[in-house]
Amino acid sequence: QVQLVESGGGLVQAGGSLRLSCAASGRTFSMYAMGWFRQAPGKERELVAAISSFGGTYYVDSVKGRFIISRDNAKNTVDLQMNSLEPEDTAVYYCAQSNRGTVYKNNFDSWGQGTQVTVSS
């Protein structure tokens, strides 16, 4: 059974930085794509960033140049470095694991419990 445990959320002022981390267990981590989703109040969950099993990355347009996703296959972790944060980034952020090595948003089938990120203006 897959377990994903996020850490690193919190409150930050606009322009600041936060780093989210997710520890995974239950599958052979290196074989599967990993992603970070977010959901703001009243909005649908969206894929923010993802990284394939071979290291290819995807970012939603609104975070390109500000967020960096990385993975450590030796530690079974995936991180999201978030810089130049904006109030619009406020949301619950979820770590997710795909059932494939490539990135496709509909293949993410395992989820963490979520961590709150709040950016004040």
N, CA, C and O of each residue as an XYZ file, in Angstrom:
484
protein
N       0.848     -1.182      0.000
C       0.000      0.000      0.000
C       0.890      1.241      0.000
O       1.841      1.348      0.775
N       0.553      2.180     -0.895
C       1.351      3.397     -1.018
C       1.039      4.342      0.128
O      -0.121      4.549      0.483
N       2.084      4.908      0.699
C       1.926      5.970      1.700
C       2.747      7.168      1.269
O       3.922      7.042      0.924
N       2.119      8.328      1.292
C       2.782      9.580      0.947
C       2.582     10.551      2.095
O       1.450     10.820      2.499
N       3.677     11.076      2.619
C       3.604     11.970      3.774
C       4.290     13.284      3.424
O       5.495     13.330      3.176
N       3.483     14.364      3.410
C       4.019     15.680      3.061
C       4.469     16.436      4.300
O       4.000     16.185      5.410
N       5.375     17.353      4.087
C       5.802     18.265      5.143
C       6.260     19.556      4.500
O       6.565     19.592      3.308
N       6.308     20.627      5.298
C       6.897     21.865      4.825
C       5.950     22.999      4.522
O       6.404     24.084      4.158
N       4.658     22.798      4.656
C       3.737     23.892      4.398
C       3.810     24.943      5.488
O       4.532     24.775      6.471
N       3.058     26.036      5.317
C       3.034     27.074      6.324
C       2.578     28.394      5.780
O       2.007     28.482      4.693
N       2.841     29.431      6.561
C       2.462     30.799      6.210
C       3.706     31.582      5.825
O       4.718     31.547      6.526
N       3.622     32.284      4.714
C       4.761     33.062      4.233
C       4.243     34.332      3.588
O       3.123     34.364      3.079
N       5.045     35.363      3.608
C       4.668     36.614      2.948
C       4.919     36.509      1.449
O       5.749     35.722      0.993
N       4.194     37.306      0.706
C       4.394     37.346     -0.744
C       5.853     37.667     -1.054
O       6.469     38.534     -0.434
N       6.380     36.942     -2.031
C       7.781     37.089     -2.389
C       8.704     36.126     -1.674
O       9.874     35.998     -2.033
N       8.187     35.452     -0.670
C       8.985     34.518      0.089
C       9.056     33.145     -0.553
O       8.562     32.937     -1.661
N       9.683     32.203      0.161
C       9.899     30.852     -0.350
C       9.475     29.817      0.682
O       9.512     30.056      1.889
N       9.076     28.673      0.174
C       8.796     27.498      0.996
C       9.274     26.277      0.229
O       9.329     26.272     -1.001
N       9.615     25.247      0.981
C      10.000     23.984      0.361
C       9.114     22.894      0.923
O       9.080     22.669      2.132
N       8.394     22.215      0.035
C       7.573     21.079      0.418
C       8.339     19.791      0.156
O       9.084     19.683     -0.818
N       8.148     18.824      1.033
C       8.792     17.538      0.855
C       7.762     16.429      1.027
O       6.812     16.563      1.798
N       7.959     15.340      0.304
C       7.050     14.203      0.374
C       7.884     12.931      0.461
O       8.751     12.686     -0.378
N       7.612     12.127      1.485
C       8.266     10.832      1.643
C       7.304      9.741      1.216
O       6.163      9.693      1.674
N       7.769      8.863      0.335
C       6.910      7.830     -0.231
C       7.361      6.440      0.197
O       8.548      6.185      0.400
N       6.394      5.560      0.327
C       6.685      4.153      0.598
C       5.605      3.296     -0.037
O       4.508      3.772     -0.327
N       5.929      2.016     -0.253
C       4.929      1.072     -0.727
C       5.095      0.613     -2.155
O       4.612     -0.463     -2.505
N       5.764      1.390     -3.001
C       6.050      0.997     -4.371
C       7.530      1.220     -4.630
O       8.209      1.906     -3.865
N       8.019      0.642     -5.702
C       9.391      0.931     -6.107
C       9.419      2.352     -6.639
O       9.052      2.611     -7.785
N       9.862      3.271     -5.784
C       9.709      4.712     -6.005
C      10.243      5.141     -7.362
O       9.591      5.908     -8.069
N      11.413      4.659     -7.729
C      12.094      5.151     -8.922
C      11.333      4.849    -10.207
O      11.615      5.451    -11.242
N      10.387      3.941    -10.161
C       9.682      3.517    -11.375
C       8.528      4.425    -11.759
O       8.021      4.339    -12.877
N       8.107      5.292    -10.851
C       6.855      6.016    -11.047
C       7.032      7.526    -11.041
O       7.868      8.071    -10.320
N       6.228      8.187    -11.858
C       6.192      9.639    -11.839
C       5.595     10.135    -10.537
O       4.736      9.489     -9.938
N       6.072     11.301    -10.111
C       5.571     11.939     -8.897
C       5.085     13.343     -9.229
O       5.570     13.972    -10.169
N       4.134     13.824     -8.460
C       3.614     15.147     -8.751
C       3.149     15.872     -7.505
O       2.954     15.286     -6.440
N       2.981     17.175     -7.684
C       2.375     18.016     -6.659
C       1.130     18.663     -7.271
O       1.198     19.307     -8.318
N       0.008     18.481     -6.603
C      -1.238     19.116     -6.974
C      -1.569     20.158     -5.914
O      -1.018     20.134     -4.814
N      -2.468     21.067     -6.252
C      -2.969     21.999     -5.249
C      -4.459     22.255     -5.481
O      -4.974     22.153     -6.594
N      -5.113     22.588     -4.386
C      -6.531     22.919     -4.468
C      -6.813     24.105     -3.572
O      -6.615     24.045     -2.359
N      -7.274     25.173     -4.175
C      -7.670     26.377     -3.447
C      -9.173     26.324     -3.195
O      -9.893     25.629     -3.911
N      -9.651     27.041     -2.196
C     -11.090     27.026     -1.893
C     -11.920     27.419     -3.119
O     -11.664     28.435     -3.766
N     -12.908     26.595     -3.415
C     -13.795     26.889     -4.531
C     -13.230     26.589     -5.898
O     -13.868     26.876     -6.911
N     -12.037     26.012     -5.943
C     -11.411     25.713     -7.239
C     -11.139     24.225     -7.357
O     -11.089     23.504     -6.361
N     -10.963     23.779     -8.599
C     -10.636     22.385     -8.832
C      -9.164     22.116     -8.508
O      -8.321     23.011     -8.558
N      -8.888     20.867     -8.178
C      -7.510     20.472     -7.948
C      -6.749     20.553     -9.264
O      -7.238     20.093    -10.296
N      -5.558     21.133     -9.231
C      -4.756     21.244    -10.450
C      -3.355     20.677    -10.230
O      -2.790     20.747     -9.138
N      -2.825     20.118    -11.303
C      -1.453     19.621    -11.275
C      -0.518     20.811    -11.410
O      -0.564     21.536    -12.403
N       0.322     21.007    -10.419
C       1.231     22.148    -10.389
C       2.574     21.788    -11.017
O       3.098     22.535    -11.842
N       3.121     20.655    -10.628
C       4.430     20.226    -11.123
C       4.511     18.719    -11.023
O       3.899     18.104    -10.150
N       5.271     18.135    -11.923
C       5.440     16.686    -11.910
C       6.810     16.334    -12.452
O       7.428     17.104    -13.187
N       7.269     15.149    -12.072
C       8.570     14.674    -12.541
C       8.432     13.197    -12.887
O       7.903     12.411    -12.102
N       8.907     12.835    -14.057
C       8.794     11.454    -14.515
C       9.855     10.577    -13.866
O      10.728     11.061    -13.144
N       9.764      9.289    -14.134
C      10.724      8.361    -13.550
C      12.144      8.617    -14.055
O      13.116      8.293    -13.372
N      12.263      9.194    -15.240
C      13.595      9.456    -15.788
C      14.017     10.914    -15.596
O      15.064     11.317    -16.104
N      13.217     11.720    -14.868
C      13.625     13.067    -14.502
C      13.047     14.190    -15.330
O      13.334     15.357    -15.064
N      12.246     13.875    -16.324
C      11.594     14.920    -17.082
C      10.572     15.653    -16.227
O       9.896     15.036    -15.404
N      10.454     16.962    -16.413
C       9.577     17.746    -15.550
C       8.466     18.434    -16.326
O       8.572     18.698    -17.524
N       7.393     18.713    -15.589
C       6.248     19.463    -16.109
C       5.884     20.512    -15.065
O       5.908     20.244    -13.864
N       5.541     21.724    -15.546
C       5.049     22.781    -14.665
C       3.828     23.440    -15.305
O       3.792     23.651    -16.517
N       2.851     23.756    -14.500
C       1.747     24.563    -14.985
C       2.281     25.967    -15.263
O       3.203     26.422    -14.586
N       1.720     26.646    -16.236
C       2.263     27.929    -16.666
C       2.421     28.938    -15.526
O       3.388     29.700    -15.496
N       1.487     28.939    -14.606
C       1.491     29.961    -13.552
C       2.667     29.851    -12.579
O       2.933     30.792    -11.831
N       3.374     28.722    -12.578
C       4.493     28.556    -11.637
C       5.837     28.415    -12.341
O       6.871     28.298    -11.683
N       5.835     28.424    -13.659
C       7.091     28.282    -14.398
C       8.043     29.407    -14.032
O       7.655     30.574    -13.987
N       9.296     29.045    -13.771
C      10.307     30.026    -13.387
C      10.324     30.334    -11.899
O      11.225     31.018    -11.415
N       9.311     29.822    -11.156
C       9.254     30.085     -9.706
C       9.366     28.806     -8.884
O       9.958     28.812     -7.805
N       8.808     27.723     -9.381
C       8.805     26.447     -8.642
C       9.777     25.467     -9.302
O       9.970     25.480    -10.518
N      10.374     24.629     -8.478
C      11.266     23.582     -8.981
C      10.917     22.274     -8.284
O      10.897     22.203     -7.056
N      10.642     21.239     -9.078
C      10.383     19.925     -8.526
C      11.633     19.066     -8.693
O      12.328     19.144     -9.707
N      11.904     18.246     -7.678
C      13.066     17.361     -7.747
C      12.740     16.069     -7.003
O      11.855     16.025     -6.148
N      13.471     15.035     -7.350
C      13.266     13.756     -6.678
C      14.599     13.149     -6.290
O      15.615     13.368     -6.950
N      14.583     12.383     -5.207
C      15.766     11.657     -4.747
C      15.356     10.197     -4.642
O      14.720      9.794     -3.668
N      15.715      9.415     -5.631
C      15.307      8.003     -5.664
C      15.972      7.177     -4.569
O      15.448      6.128     -4.196
N      17.098      7.617     -4.051
C      17.770      6.900     -2.963
C      17.008      7.085     -1.646
O      17.006      6.199     -0.793
N      16.366      8.241     -1.493
C      15.643      8.538     -0.253
C      14.132      8.388     -0.399
O      13.398      8.538      0.578
N      13.665      8.096     -1.603
C      12.223      7.988     -1.877
C      11.475      9.277     -1.521
O      10.419      9.248     -0.889
N      12.046     10.394     -1.938
C      11.416     11.672     -1.648
C      11.277     12.512     -2.912
O      12.046     12.379     -3.864
N      10.278     13.373     -2.887
C      10.090     14.354     -3.943
C       9.846     15.697     -3.268
O       9.049     15.794     -2.335
N      10.528     16.722     -3.739
C      10.442     18.050     -3.151
C       9.873     19.048     -4.150
O       9.954     18.861     -5.364
N       9.300     20.103     -3.607
C       8.841     21.219     -4.424
C       9.373     22.498     -3.787
O       8.910     22.922     -2.728
N      10.349     23.100     -4.451
C      10.885     24.384     -3.999
C      10.032     25.481     -4.615
O       9.919     25.575     -5.838
N       9.436     26.305     -3.773
C       8.536     27.347     -4.245
C       9.135     28.709     -3.903
O       9.303     29.048     -2.732
N       9.450     29.474     -4.926
C      10.051     30.791     -4.763
C       9.111     31.864     -5.282
O       8.163     31.578     -6.013
N       9.383     33.096     -4.898
C       8.577     34.246     -5.346
C       7.090     33.954     -5.190
O       6.302     34.161     -6.113
N       6.725     33.480     -4.029
C       5.338     33.080     -3.806
C       4.391     34.262     -3.884
O       4.724     35.383     -3.499
N       3.201     33.979     -4.392
C       2.160     34.987     -4.584
C       0.917     34.575     -3.804
O       0.721     33.387     -3.545
N       0.081     35.525     -3.428
C      -1.163     35.139     -2.724
C      -1.989     34.117     -3.500
O      -2.703     33.312     -2.903
N      -1.893     34.146     -4.823
C      -2.643     33.195     -5.654
C      -2.132     31.763     -5.513
O      -2.788     30.826     -5.967
N      -0.976     31.588     -4.893
C      -0.446     30.242     -4.651
C      -1.046     29.606     -3.401
O      -0.790     28.435     -3.120
N      -1.829     30.356     -2.661
C      -2.453     29.828     -1.449
C      -3.379     28.670     -1.788
O      -4.285     28.802     -2.611
N      -3.138     27.532     -1.141
C      -3.917     26.321     -1.422
C      -3.444     25.204     -0.500
O      -2.446     25.337      0.208
N      -4.180     24.109     -0.526
C      -3.680     22.866      0.055
C      -2.904     22.136     -1.037
O      -3.413     21.921     -2.137
N      -1.682     21.763     -0.723
C      -0.818     21.098     -1.684
C      -0.759     19.604     -1.355
O      -0.572     19.208     -0.205
N      -0.922     18.792     -2.396
C      -0.949     17.349     -2.247
C       0.173     16.708     -3.046
O       0.377     17.024     -4.218
N       0.881     15.822     -2.413
C       1.840     14.965     -3.112
C       1.066     13.809     -3.729
O       0.115     13.305     -3.131
N       1.469     13.390     -4.917
C       0.777     12.299     -5.589
C       1.775     11.426     -6.345
O       2.818     11.887     -6.811
N       1.417     10.160     -6.447
C       2.240      9.216     -7.200
C       1.426      8.632     -8.339
O       0.261      8.272     -8.170
N       2.050      8.546     -9.489
C       1.396      7.978    -10.663
C       1.538      6.460    -10.671
O       2.371      5.895     -9.961
N       0.711      5.812    -11.486
C       0.875      4.373    -11.696
C       1.683      4.075    -12.966
O       1.751      2.936    -13.428
N       2.287      5.125    -13.511
C       3.166      5.006    -14.677
C       4.454      5.806    -14.430
O       4.542      6.605    -13.497
N       5.439      5.568    -15.287
C       6.674      6.338    -15.181
C       6.602      7.701    -15.846
O       7.340      8.619    -15.491
N       5.708      7.821    -16.811
C       5.561      9.086    -17.529
C       4.521      9.961    -16.849
O       3.697      9.485    -16.068
N       4.577     11.252    -17.164
C       3.669     12.209    -16.529
C       2.399     12.350    -17.348
O       2.436     12.755    -18.510
N       1.280     12.015    -16.735
C      -0.048     12.253    -17.300
C      -0.979     12.406    -16.119
O      -1.060     11.512    -15.277
N      -1.680     13.518    -16.042
C      -2.365     13.860    -14.798
C      -3.400     12.829    -14.389
O      -3.649     12.665    -13.195
N      -3.999     12.142    -15.312
C      -5.031     11.175    -14.950
C      -4.475      9.863    -14.416
O      -5.244      9.009    -13.975
N      -3.160      9.682    -14.445
C      -2.554      8.448    -13.951
C      -2.111      8.535    -12.498
O      -1.598      7.561    -11.948
N      -2.302      9.690    -11.872
C      -1.932      9.808    -10.460
C      -3.032      9.169     -9.621
O      -4.177      9.621     -9.648
N      -2.690      8.117     -8.874
C      -3.723      7.353     -8.178
C      -3.466      7.199     -6.678
O      -4.249      6.549     -5.985
N      -2.403      7.772     -6.180
C      -2.119      7.721     -4.740
C      -1.825      9.140     -4.263
O      -1.147      9.912     -4.941
N      -2.352      9.470     -3.075
C      -2.321     10.860     -2.604
C      -1.885     10.938     -1.151
O      -2.165     10.053     -0.343
N      -1.190     12.027     -0.847
C      -0.901     12.337      0.536
C      -2.089     13.042      1.181
O      -3.126     13.246      0.551
N      -1.918     13.404      2.434
C      -3.014     14.015      3.186
C      -3.142     15.507      2.914
O      -4.160     16.108      3.255
N      -2.146     16.105      2.317
C      -2.180     17.516      2.002
C      -1.509     18.374      3.056
O      -1.502     18.036      4.240
N      -0.942     19.493      2.612
C      -0.329     20.451      3.516
C      -0.723     21.862      3.070
O      -0.694     22.176      1.880
N      -1.085     22.694      4.023
C      -1.580     24.023      3.715
C      -0.426     24.979      3.450
O       0.544     25.038      4.206
N      -0.553     25.723      2.360
C       0.367     26.817      2.049
C      -0.465     28.086      1.975
O      -1.421     28.171      1.205
N      -0.092     29.069      2.780
C      -0.799     30.354      2.800
C       0.206     31.466      2.540
O       1.217     31.587      3.232
N      -0.094     32.276      1.525
C       0.781     33.385      1.161
C       0.029     34.675      1.434
O      -1.019     34.933      0.842
N       0.564     35.470      2.323
C      -0.088     36.728      2.678
C       0.452     37.866      1.813
O       1.619     37.876      1.422
N      -0.420     38.812      1.531
C      -0.013     39.950      0.683
C       0.547     41.099      1.513
O       0.934     42.129      0.960
